[in-house]
Amino acid sequence: MILDHRGDTIYKTAGVDAEVPLCHRCGNSSKKHFYSYDSPLDGKRVTYCMKCVSLGRSDSMKPIRCRPTSRRKSASPYHLDFDLSSQQAYASDRIMKALRSGRSLLLYAVTGAGKTEMTFQSIEWARSEGLNVAFISPRIDVVKEVHLRLGQAFASSDIDLMYDGVKHVHNNHFTVCTVHQLFNFIDHFDFIIVDETDAFPLPEDPILMQAIRRASTSKATLIFMTATPSRQLIQEVGEEGVITLPRRYHGQDLAIPKMVWHDIRRDLNRGRAPQKLMKLIRDIIEAGRYVLIFIPEISMMETLLKVVREVYPASASVYSGDPERTSKVEQMRNKEIRVLLSTTILERGVTFDRLDAIIVHAEMFNTESLIQMCGRVGRKQTDPVGNIWFFAHYQTSAIRRTFRTIRGFNAARVDT
Ligand SMILES: [Zn+2]
């Protein structure tokens, strides 16, 4: 069923059971995520759930309405203007087999493997059988990008798009959305693809995993896609359900990061330009390339931007709340910006040409982020490797695990 305030059926007489407390929409039962106040109208105590408030309020006064799930067969042909690599074709077949037999899979795939395209064949089949399909990700940027790409490939299909305040819904048969949006679905989807499974906030938030399970039918096939699988996820699908996809779609190795031991923050705090970094940026620009510099904190990023901009005016910075975020990414794509400083916001979902990457204070990032940041370079057939530098003050287990993962992918055999 689909929870919907326009539905004719009452699913629960109140969205929140204030006594427990429990939210019947998202399953939140943690006291700190509820808020109570006395209604100015009748003085009654109202409790609402803050966890899923972005989907519209679930509270102790209003019922949750719903409408039944429907299924409809639909011919959903897709078009791809290139051939899948042998690894992509192998993965595509494995996903097809998993779907036909109602099993789940974990695609442990290198960044830039071309994961989205591996799902097309199965999506087409699922829709022709009348199965409800969802392609979900924890990250809004990824959701938007995937919706665009699916829209181009499945040009004659109606594809829903839902995240935060955005809701373009045709019929709930073929949906691209953030994980949070699944709170409105119960036993609805038969085939769910979870992209960027390692991205915040999925690993830290068990409620989101519950949302995926509740939104899917008992026989549903779940496909998890990630470059850094957690133990919990491997358990979820079982060892035999894990497929390793170590090659990028163009077949080249991943670049191995070069380590530079240096404390950039100390330079900035003393009002000095970090010379090693400045020389590196000069070398990159003189080689006719572009650079994405990842910084762990916004304040450090802004200080560094001033220093870099004095020498290279075609520089900019970007963070999640930046109103000009989209236009800056566009300018980088159009080669108007040479040096782009960013928080982890650009660690996924972006592709730039002739790009190198520098990670500042790499010791402050986790492995998931480091792998994704490294994954930004070498994504184009015309420039398939690129360069990565880690500037770190000291060694960490996350840095070591990143090197292990990248070397492991480069050395791995490809199943076909
Ligand atoms: Zn809730």
Tab-separated table of C-alpha atoms and ligand atoms in Angstrom:
chain	number	residue	atom	x	y	z
A	1	MET	CA	0.000	0.000	0.000
A	2	ILE	CA	0.962	3.663	-0.340
A	3	LEU	CA	0.574	6.080	2.556
A	4	ASP	CA	-1.100	9.119	1.082
A	5	HIS	CA	-3.217	11.832	2.729
A	6	ARG	CA	-5.632	11.635	-0.239
A	7	GLY	CA	-6.197	7.865	0.258
A	8	ASP	CA	-9.722	6.554	1.075
A	9	THR	CA	-8.621	4.083	3.723
A	10	ILE	CA	-7.392	4.820	7.241
A	11	TYR	CA	-4.124	2.990	7.866
A	12	LYS	CA	-3.744	4.190	11.487
A	13	THR	CA	-6.121	6.424	13.449
A	14	ALA	CA	-3.137	8.545	14.485
A	15	GLY	CA	0.308	8.817	12.896
A	16	VAL	CA	2.057	8.901	16.268
A	17	ASP	CA	1.370	6.848	19.372
A	18	ALA	CA	2.594	9.378	21.936
A	19	GLU	CA	2.581	6.913	24.849
A	20	VAL	CA	5.201	4.510	23.430
A	21	PRO	CA	6.344	6.722	21.575
A	22	LEU	CA	6.167	5.344	18.028
A	23	CYS	CA	5.698	6.884	14.592
A	24	HIS	CA	3.587	4.607	12.401
A	25	ARG	CA	4.961	6.098	9.236
A	26	CYS	CA	8.741	5.851	9.694
A	27	GLY	CA	9.007	3.515	12.698
A	28	ASN	CA	10.911	6.086	14.773
A	29	SER	CA	10.709	5.189	18.461
A	30	SER	CA	13.467	7.367	19.834
A	31	LYS	CA	12.119	9.997	22.280
A	32	LYS	CA	14.518	12.698	21.153
A	33	HIS	CA	13.025	12.665	17.657
A	34	PHE	CA	9.519	13.579	18.832
A	35	TYR	CA	8.284	17.053	19.688
A	36	SER	CA	5.239	17.829	21.856
A	37	TYR	CA	3.296	21.030	22.418
A	38	ASP	CA	-0.170	22.140	23.573
A	39	SER	CA	-2.439	22.962	20.663
A	40	PRO	CA	-3.379	26.671	20.684
A	41	LEU	CA	-6.853	25.674	19.372
A	42	ASP	CA	-8.097	23.272	22.045
A	43	GLY	CA	-5.199	22.972	24.483
A	44	LYS	CA	-4.722	19.266	23.685
A	45	ARG	CA	-1.222	17.823	23.775
A	46	VAL	CA	0.094	17.166	20.250
A	47	THR	CA	3.154	15.020	19.560
A	48	TYR	CA	4.718	14.817	16.136
A	49	CYS	CA	7.613	12.888	14.618
A	50	MET	CA	10.608	14.969	13.589
A	51	LYS	CA	12.289	12.086	11.799
A	52	CYS	CA	9.937	12.027	8.813
A	53	VAL	CA	8.545	15.561	8.990
A	54	SER	CA	9.978	16.362	5.548
A	55	LEU	CA	7.333	14.004	4.092
A	56	GLY	CA	4.496	15.977	5.746
A	57	ARG	CA	3.668	15.792	9.426
A	58	SER	CA	2.900	12.530	11.206
A	59	ASP	CA	1.350	13.387	14.601
A	60	SER	CA	-0.805	12.094	17.448
A	61	MET	CA	-3.981	13.822	16.209
A	62	LYS	CA	-4.319	13.122	12.493
A	63	PRO	CA	-4.897	9.689	10.961
A	64	ILE	CA	-2.560	8.243	8.333
A	65	ARG	CA	-4.483	7.453	5.163
A	66	CYS	CA	-3.481	5.009	2.489
A	67	ARG	CA	-4.401	3.557	-0.880
A	68	PRO	CA	-3.763	0.078	-2.233
A	69	THR	CA	-0.789	-0.935	-4.359
A	70	SER	CA	-1.520	-1.579	-8.002
A	71	ARG	CA	0.531	-3.361	-10.629
A	72	ARG	CA	0.418	-2.849	-14.363
A	73	LYS	CA	2.425	-4.486	-17.112
A	74	SER	CA	4.148	-2.041	-19.372
A	75	ALA	CA	6.479	-2.535	-22.308
A	76	SER	CA	9.462	-0.415	-21.266
A	77	PRO	CA	12.118	-0.609	-23.962
A	78	TYR	CA	15.393	1.191	-23.375
A	79	HIS	CA	18.030	2.582	-25.650
A	80	LEU	CA	21.784	2.588	-25.056
A	81	ASP	CA	24.086	4.143	-27.624
A	82	PHE	CA	27.070	1.987	-26.656
A	83	ASP	CA	27.734	-1.703	-25.950
A	84	LEU	CA	28.113	-2.864	-22.360
A	85	SER	CA	31.656	-3.906	-21.383
A	86	SER	CA	32.034	-7.650	-20.763
A	87	GLN	CA	31.981	-6.991	-17.006
A	88	GLN	CA	28.808	-4.895	-17.312
A	89	ALA	CA	27.161	-7.597	-19.423
A	90	TYR	CA	28.110	-10.222	-16.830
A	91	ALA	CA	26.636	-8.127	-14.001
A	92	SER	CA	23.525	-7.415	-16.046
A	93	ASP	CA	22.948	-11.186	-16.481
A	94	ARG	CA	23.527	-11.860	-12.783
A	95	ILE	CA	20.977	-9.191	-11.826
A	96	MET	CA	18.497	-10.728	-14.302
A	97	LYS	CA	18.960	-14.200	-12.770
A	98	ALA	CA	18.592	-12.795	-9.239
A	99	LEU	CA	15.396	-11.008	-10.209
A	100	ARG	CA	13.853	-14.072	-11.876
A	101	SER	CA	14.619	-16.209	-8.821
A	102	GLY	CA	13.668	-13.577	-6.219
A	103	ARG	CA	17.139	-13.364	-4.652
A	104	SER	CA	19.135	-10.306	-3.614
A	105	LEU	CA	22.628	-9.227	-4.667
A	106	LEU	CA	25.406	-6.939	-3.570
A	107	LEU	CA	27.415	-5.387	-6.386
A	108	TYR	CA	30.813	-4.580	-4.932
A	109	ALA	CA	31.827	-2.302	-7.773
A	110	VAL	CA	34.706	0.046	-8.388
A	111	THR	CA	33.756	3.729	-8.883
A	112	GLY	CA	33.101	4.356	-12.583
A	113	ALA	CA	32.114	0.747	-13.322
A	114	GLY	CA	28.956	1.949	-15.075
A	115	LYS	CA	26.564	0.460	-12.532
A	116	THR	CA	23.387	2.194	-13.666
A	117	GLU	CA	23.524	0.625	-17.140
A	118	MET	CA	23.878	-2.851	-15.624
A	119	THR	CA	20.315	-2.608	-14.333
A	120	PHE	CA	18.545	-1.621	-17.559
A	121	GLN	CA	17.846	-5.136	-18.851
A	122	SER	CA	16.286	-6.170	-15.523
A	123	ILE	CA	14.228	-3.012	-15.219
A	124	GLU	CA	12.797	-3.581	-18.692
A	125	TRP	CA	11.891	-7.170	-17.837
A	126	ALA	CA	10.450	-6.231	-14.422
A	127	ARG	CA	8.190	-3.593	-15.924
A	128	SER	CA	7.034	-5.925	-18.711
A	129	GLU	CA	5.997	-8.393	-15.968
A	130	GLY	CA	4.148	-5.640	-14.097
A	131	LEU	CA	6.599	-5.479	-11.189
A	132	ASN	CA	6.965	-2.206	-9.294
A	133	VAL	CA	10.522	-0.897	-9.565
A	134	ALA	CA	12.417	1.602	-7.396
A	135	PHE	CA	15.906	2.976	-7.928
A	136	ILE	CA	16.956	4.623	-4.688
A	137	SER	CA	19.969	6.321	-3.122
A	138	PRO	CA	20.610	8.129	0.147
A	139	ARG	CA	22.025	11.107	-1.797
A	140	ILE	CA	19.832	13.693	-3.552
A	141	ASP	CA	22.537	14.464	-6.150
A	142	VAL	CA	22.694	10.809	-7.105
A	143	VAL	CA	18.899	10.554	-7.304
A	144	LYS	CA	18.699	13.514	-9.693
A	145	GLU	CA	21.525	12.196	-11.875
A	146	VAL	CA	20.053	8.667	-12.026
A	147	HIS	CA	16.590	10.007	-12.878
A	148	LEU	CA	18.115	11.950	-15.764
A	149	ARG	CA	19.985	8.929	-17.097
A	150	LEU	CA	17.058	6.529	-16.746
A	151	GLY	CA	14.845	9.126	-18.431
A	152	GLN	CA	17.202	9.259	-21.423
A	153	ALA	CA	17.450	5.461	-21.693
A	154	PHE	CA	13.769	4.635	-21.007
A	155	ALA	CA	12.477	7.522	-23.101
A	156	SER	CA	8.919	6.189	-23.452
A	157	SER	CA	8.450	5.359	-19.741
A	158	ASP	CA	6.947	7.529	-17.013
A	159	ILE	CA	9.496	7.632	-14.203
A	160	ASP	CA	8.578	9.146	-10.829
A	161	LEU	CA	11.081	11.408	-9.091
A	162	MET	CA	10.883	12.076	-5.345
A	163	TYR	CA	13.284	13.700	-2.874
A	164	ASP	CA	12.851	16.277	-0.121
A	165	GLY	CA	10.174	18.721	-1.330
A	166	VAL	CA	10.128	17.414	-4.909
A	167	LYS	CA	7.388	15.020	-5.977
A	168	HIS	CA	6.830	14.236	-9.651
A	169	VAL	CA	4.639	11.155	-9.489
A	170	HIS	CA	2.974	9.394	-12.421
A	171	ASN	CA	1.750	6.069	-11.049
A	172	ASN	CA	4.273	4.636	-8.514
A	173	HIS	CA	5.261	1.790	-10.863
A	174	PHE	CA	8.761	3.035	-11.727
A	175	THR	CA	10.261	5.345	-9.117
A	176	VAL	CA	13.575	7.079	-8.505
A	177	CYS	CA	13.811	8.510	-4.988
A	178	THR	CA	15.799	9.011	-1.816
A	179	VAL	CA	15.598	6.291	0.831
A	180	HIS	CA	13.494	8.550	3.094
A	181	GLN	CA	10.683	8.594	0.530
A	182	LEU	CA	10.187	4.849	1.046
A	183	PHE	CA	8.524	5.552	4.418
A	184	ASN	CA	5.320	6.067	2.427
A	185	PHE	CA	5.365	2.561	0.901
A	186	ILE	CA	4.458	-0.780	2.462
A	187	ASP	CA	4.830	-4.101	0.532
A	188	HIS	CA	4.827	-2.084	-2.669
A	189	PHE	CA	8.069	-2.597	-4.591
A	190	ASP	CA	9.107	-5.911	-6.163
A	191	PHE	CA	12.523	-4.788	-7.390
A	192	ILE	CA	14.612	-2.211	-5.527
A	193	ILE	CA	18.057	-1.041	-6.599
A	194	VAL	CA	19.961	0.784	-3.860
A	195	ASP	CA	22.795	2.865	-5.300
A	196	GLU	CA	25.661	4.335	-3.229
A	197	THR	CA	24.627	2.155	-0.317
A	198	ASP	CA	27.666	3.288	1.701
A	199	ALA	CA	26.706	6.977	1.533
A	200	PHE	CA	25.538	8.851	4.567
A	201	PRO	CA	23.180	8.284	6.285
A	202	LEU	CA	22.397	4.648	5.414
A	203	PRO	CA	25.115	2.917	7.472
A	204	GLU	CA	24.388	4.882	10.649
A	205	ASP	CA	20.635	4.725	10.473
A	206	PRO	CA	19.024	1.273	10.867
A	207	ILE	CA	15.590	2.854	10.344
A	208	LEU	CA	16.462	3.441	6.680
A	209	MET	CA	17.260	-0.241	6.179
A	210	GLN	CA	13.903	-1.044	7.799
A	211	ALA	CA	12.251	1.389	5.386
A	212	ILE	CA	13.721	-0.514	2.442
A	213	ARG	CA	12.504	-3.848	3.850
A	214	ARG	CA	9.025	-2.528	4.643
A	215	ALA	CA	8.619	-0.876	1.228
A	216	SER	CA	9.495	-4.118	-0.544
A	217	THR	CA	7.342	-7.213	-0.856
A	218	SER	CA	8.432	-10.428	0.862
A	219	LYS	CA	9.596	-11.859	-2.480
A	220	ALA	CA	11.299	-8.680	-3.675
A	221	THR	CA	14.764	-8.627	-5.198
A	222	LEU	CA	17.077	-6.048	-3.668
A	223	ILE	CA	20.244	-4.989	-5.463
A	224	PHE	CA	22.749	-3.078	-3.334
A	225	MET	CA	25.530	-1.206	-5.134
A	226	THR	CA	28.596	0.069	-3.297
A	227	ALA	CA	32.376	0.520	-3.511
A	228	THR	CA	32.819	-0.180	0.219
A	229	PRO	CA	30.414	-2.849	1.504
A	230	SER	CA	29.782	-3.153	5.221
A	231	ARG	CA	29.794	-6.507	7.006
A	232	GLN	CA	26.093	-6.048	7.743
A	233	LEU	CA	25.316	-5.698	4.054
A	234	ILE	CA	27.327	-8.798	3.115
A	235	GLN	CA	25.363	-10.723	5.755
A	236	GLU	CA	22.140	-9.374	4.311
A	237	VAL	CA	22.741	-11.031	0.906
A	238	GLY	CA	25.074	-13.872	1.961
A	239	GLU	CA	28.617	-14.432	0.570
A	240	GLU	CA	27.259	-16.067	-2.607
A	241	GLY	CA	25.171	-12.960	-3.281
A	242	VAL	CA	28.231	-10.699	-3.572
A	243	ILE	CA	29.559	-9.957	-7.063
A	244	THR	CA	32.849	-8.101	-7.351
A	245	LEU	CA	33.162	-5.752	-10.325
A	246	PRO	CA	36.755	-4.512	-10.175
A	247	ARG	CA	37.108	-2.798	-13.561
A	248	ARG	CA	35.944	0.609	-14.671
A	249	TYR	CA	33.778	0.577	-17.801
A	250	HIS	CA	36.819	1.608	-19.906
A	251	GLY	CA	38.958	-1.194	-18.454
A	252	GLN	CA	41.832	0.915	-17.037
A	253	ASP	CA	43.302	0.645	-13.537
A	254	LEU	CA	42.365	3.123	-10.816
A	255	ALA	CA	45.064	5.689	-10.015
A	256	ILE	CA	46.977	4.978	-6.810
A	257	PRO	CA	47.056	8.113	-4.605
A	258	LYS	CA	50.426	9.712	-3.851
A	259	MET	CA	51.007	10.572	-0.180
A	260	VAL	CA	52.297	13.988	0.891
A	261	TRP	CA	52.911	14.305	4.636
A	262	HIS	CA	52.090	17.871	5.503
A	263	ASP	CA	49.981	19.869	7.970
A	264	ILE	CA	48.162	22.404	5.791
A	265	ARG	CA	46.023	23.681	8.645
A	266	ARG	CA	49.141	24.812	10.529
A	267	ASP	CA	50.303	26.858	7.534
A	268	LEU	CA	46.887	28.490	7.200
A	269	ASN	CA	46.650	29.236	10.935
A	270	ARG	CA	50.008	31.006	10.722
A	271	GLY	CA	48.864	33.018	7.728
A	272	ARG	CA	51.221	31.209	5.347
A	273	ALA	CA	50.477	29.768	1.922
A	274	PRO	CA	50.990	25.971	1.953
A	275	GLN	CA	53.896	25.870	-0.512
A	276	LYS	CA	53.808	22.150	-1.348
A	277	LEU	CA	50.150	22.419	-2.246
A	278	MET	CA	50.603	25.634	-4.232
A	279	LYS	CA	53.407	24.083	-6.277
A	280	LEU	CA	51.274	21.051	-6.991
A	281	ILE	CA	48.352	23.199	-8.192
A	282	ARG	CA	50.780	25.080	-10.480
A	283	ASP	CA	52.091	21.806	-11.960
A	284	ILE	CA	48.534	20.578	-12.594
A	285	ILE	CA	47.489	23.809	-14.311
A	286	GLU	CA	50.682	23.954	-16.383
A	287	ALA	CA	49.932	20.420	-17.554
A	288	GLY	CA	46.620	21.780	-18.921
A	289	ARG	CA	44.561	19.899	-16.327
A	290	TYR	CA	41.879	20.777	-13.754
A	291	VAL	CA	41.802	20.037	-10.052
A	292	LEU	CA	39.207	19.232	-7.441
A	293	ILE	CA	40.512	19.853	-3.911
A	294	PHE	CA	38.567	18.185	-1.096
A	295	ILE	CA	38.686	19.885	2.315
A	296	PRO	CA	37.219	18.460	5.543
A	297	GLU	CA	35.865	21.772	6.926
A	298	ILE	CA	34.119	24.770	5.367
A	299	SER	CA	36.101	27.355	7.399
A	300	MET	CA	39.425	25.824	6.333
A	301	MET	CA	38.148	25.725	2.759
A	302	GLU	CA	37.303	29.442	2.734
A	303	THR	CA	40.729	30.381	4.172
A	304	LEU	CA	42.473	28.234	1.586
A	305	LEU	CA	40.318	29.636	-1.224
A	306	LYS	CA	41.565	33.192	-0.469
A	307	VAL	CA	45.177	31.990	-0.701
A	308	VAL	CA	44.624	30.004	-3.910
A	309	ARG	CA	42.581	32.732	-5.574
A	310	GLU	CA	45.383	35.293	-5.207
A	311	VAL	CA	47.444	33.195	-7.597
A	312	TYR	CA	44.675	31.501	-9.633
A	313	PRO	CA	41.622	33.757	-10.023
A	314	ALA	CA	39.699	30.970	-11.820
A	315	SER	CA	39.099	29.228	-8.486
A	316	ALA	CA	35.927	28.628	-6.506
A	317	SER	CA	34.601	26.683	-3.545
A	318	VAL	CA	31.411	24.687	-3.087
A	319	TYR	CA	29.554	23.119	-0.137
A	320	SER	CA	26.111	21.569	0.374
A	321	GLY	CA	24.311	24.784	1.406
A	322	ASP	CA	25.915	26.867	-1.354
A	323	PRO	CA	23.104	28.507	-3.406
A	324	GLU	CA	25.435	28.662	-6.437
A	325	ARG	CA	26.452	25.038	-6.156
A	326	THR	CA	24.883	23.886	-9.418
A	327	SER	CA	26.222	26.812	-11.461
A	328	LYS	CA	29.757	26.347	-10.090
A	329	VAL	CA	29.723	22.665	-11.035
A	330	GLU	CA	28.525	23.723	-14.483
A	331	GLN	CA	31.365	26.284	-14.778
A	332	MET	CA	33.871	23.595	-13.824
A	333	ARG	CA	32.383	21.358	-16.516
A	334	ASN	CA	32.667	24.219	-19.035
A	335	LYS	CA	36.317	24.684	-18.019
A	336	GLU	CA	35.739	28.240	-16.730
A	337	ILE	CA	36.952	27.145	-13.296
A	338	ARG	CA	40.409	25.523	-13.052
A	339	VAL	CA	40.588	24.899	-9.306
A	340	LEU	CA	37.461	23.837	-7.411
A	341	LEU	CA	37.574	23.447	-3.643
A	342	SER	CA	34.826	21.265	-2.197
A	343	THR	CA	33.566	19.551	0.914
A	344	THR	CA	32.496	15.904	0.555
A	345	ILE	CA	29.427	17.156	-1.350
A	346	LEU	CA	31.147	16.504	-4.697
A	347	GLU	CA	32.559	13.112	-3.694
A	348	ARG	CA	29.812	11.398	-5.720
A	349	GLY	CA	27.829	11.915	-8.872
A	350	VAL	CA	30.129	14.354	-10.733
A	351	THR	CA	32.363	13.756	-13.741
A	352	PHE	CA	34.839	16.320	-15.082
A	353	ASP	CA	37.285	16.050	-17.948
A	354	ARG	CA	41.112	16.003	-17.459
A	355	LEU	CA	40.670	16.085	-13.724
A	356	ASP	CA	43.163	15.513	-10.910
A	357	ALA	CA	42.193	15.400	-7.236
A	358	ILE	CA	43.869	16.545	-4.048
A	359	ILE	CA	42.534	15.504	-0.676
A	360	VAL	CA	43.592	17.910	2.083
A	361	HIS	CA	43.922	16.462	5.577
A	362	ALA	CA	43.070	13.007	4.274
A	363	GLU	CA	43.420	11.715	7.849
A	364	MET	CA	40.085	13.385	8.655
A	365	PHE	CA	38.000	11.395	6.128
A	366	ASN	CA	36.648	7.838	6.350
A	367	THR	CA	37.400	5.140	3.762
A	368	GLU	CA	33.986	5.452	2.063
A	369	SER	CA	34.620	9.134	1.342
A	370	LEU	CA	38.264	8.658	0.314
A	371	ILE	CA	37.314	5.939	-2.191
A	372	GLN	CA	34.586	8.109	-3.692
A	373	MET	CA	36.856	11.172	-3.933
A	374	CYS	CA	39.517	9.088	-5.691
A	375	GLY	CA	36.751	7.826	-7.954
A	376	ARG	CA	36.245	11.302	-9.453
A	377	VAL	CA	39.404	11.069	-11.599
A	378	GLY	CA	39.918	8.952	-14.706
A	379	ARG	CA	36.229	8.599	-15.509
A	380	LYS	CA	36.546	9.523	-19.188
A	381	GLN	CA	37.627	7.191	-21.937
A	382	THR	CA	39.896	9.981	-23.236
A	383	ASP	CA	41.624	10.467	-19.853
A	384	PRO	CA	41.145	7.150	-18.081
A	385	VAL	CA	43.587	7.360	-15.149
A	386	GLY	CA	44.328	10.848	-13.713
A	387	ASN	CA	46.289	11.733	-10.569
A	388	ILE	CA	45.387	11.804	-6.877
A	389	TRP	CA	47.337	13.232	-3.952
A	390	PHE	CA	46.559	12.731	-0.273
A	391	PHE	CA	47.909	15.511	1.952
A	392	ALA	CA	47.858	14.149	5.483
A	393	HIS	CA	49.250	15.152	8.838
A	394	TYR	CA	49.428	11.532	9.999
A	395	GLN	CA	48.549	7.956	8.919
A	396	THR	CA	45.129	6.436	9.698
A	397	SER	CA	43.503	3.034	9.272
A	398	ALA	CA	41.011	4.645	6.843
A	399	ILE	CA	43.880	5.790	4.578
A	400	ARG	CA	45.463	2.325	4.737
A	401	ARG	CA	42.151	0.631	3.939
A	402	THR	CA	41.668	2.976	0.962
A	403	PHE	CA	45.024	1.905	-0.523
A	404	ARG	CA	44.183	-1.759	0.140
A	405	THR	CA	40.802	-1.411	-1.582
A	406	ILE	CA	42.188	0.356	-4.661
A	407	ARG	CA	45.102	-2.079	-5.045
A	408	GLY	CA	42.665	-4.960	-4.514
A	409	PHE	CA	40.423	-3.749	-7.348
A	410	ASN	CA	43.417	-3.244	-9.676
A	411	ALA	CA	44.684	-6.775	-8.987
A	412	ALA	CA	41.299	-8.537	-9.103
A	413	ARG	CA	40.264	-10.959	-11.829
A	414	VAL	CA	37.190	-10.060	-13.870
A	415	ASP	CA	34.376	-12.640	-13.935
A	416	THR	CA	32.588	-12.840	-17.239
B	1	ZN	ZN	8.049	9.452	11.571
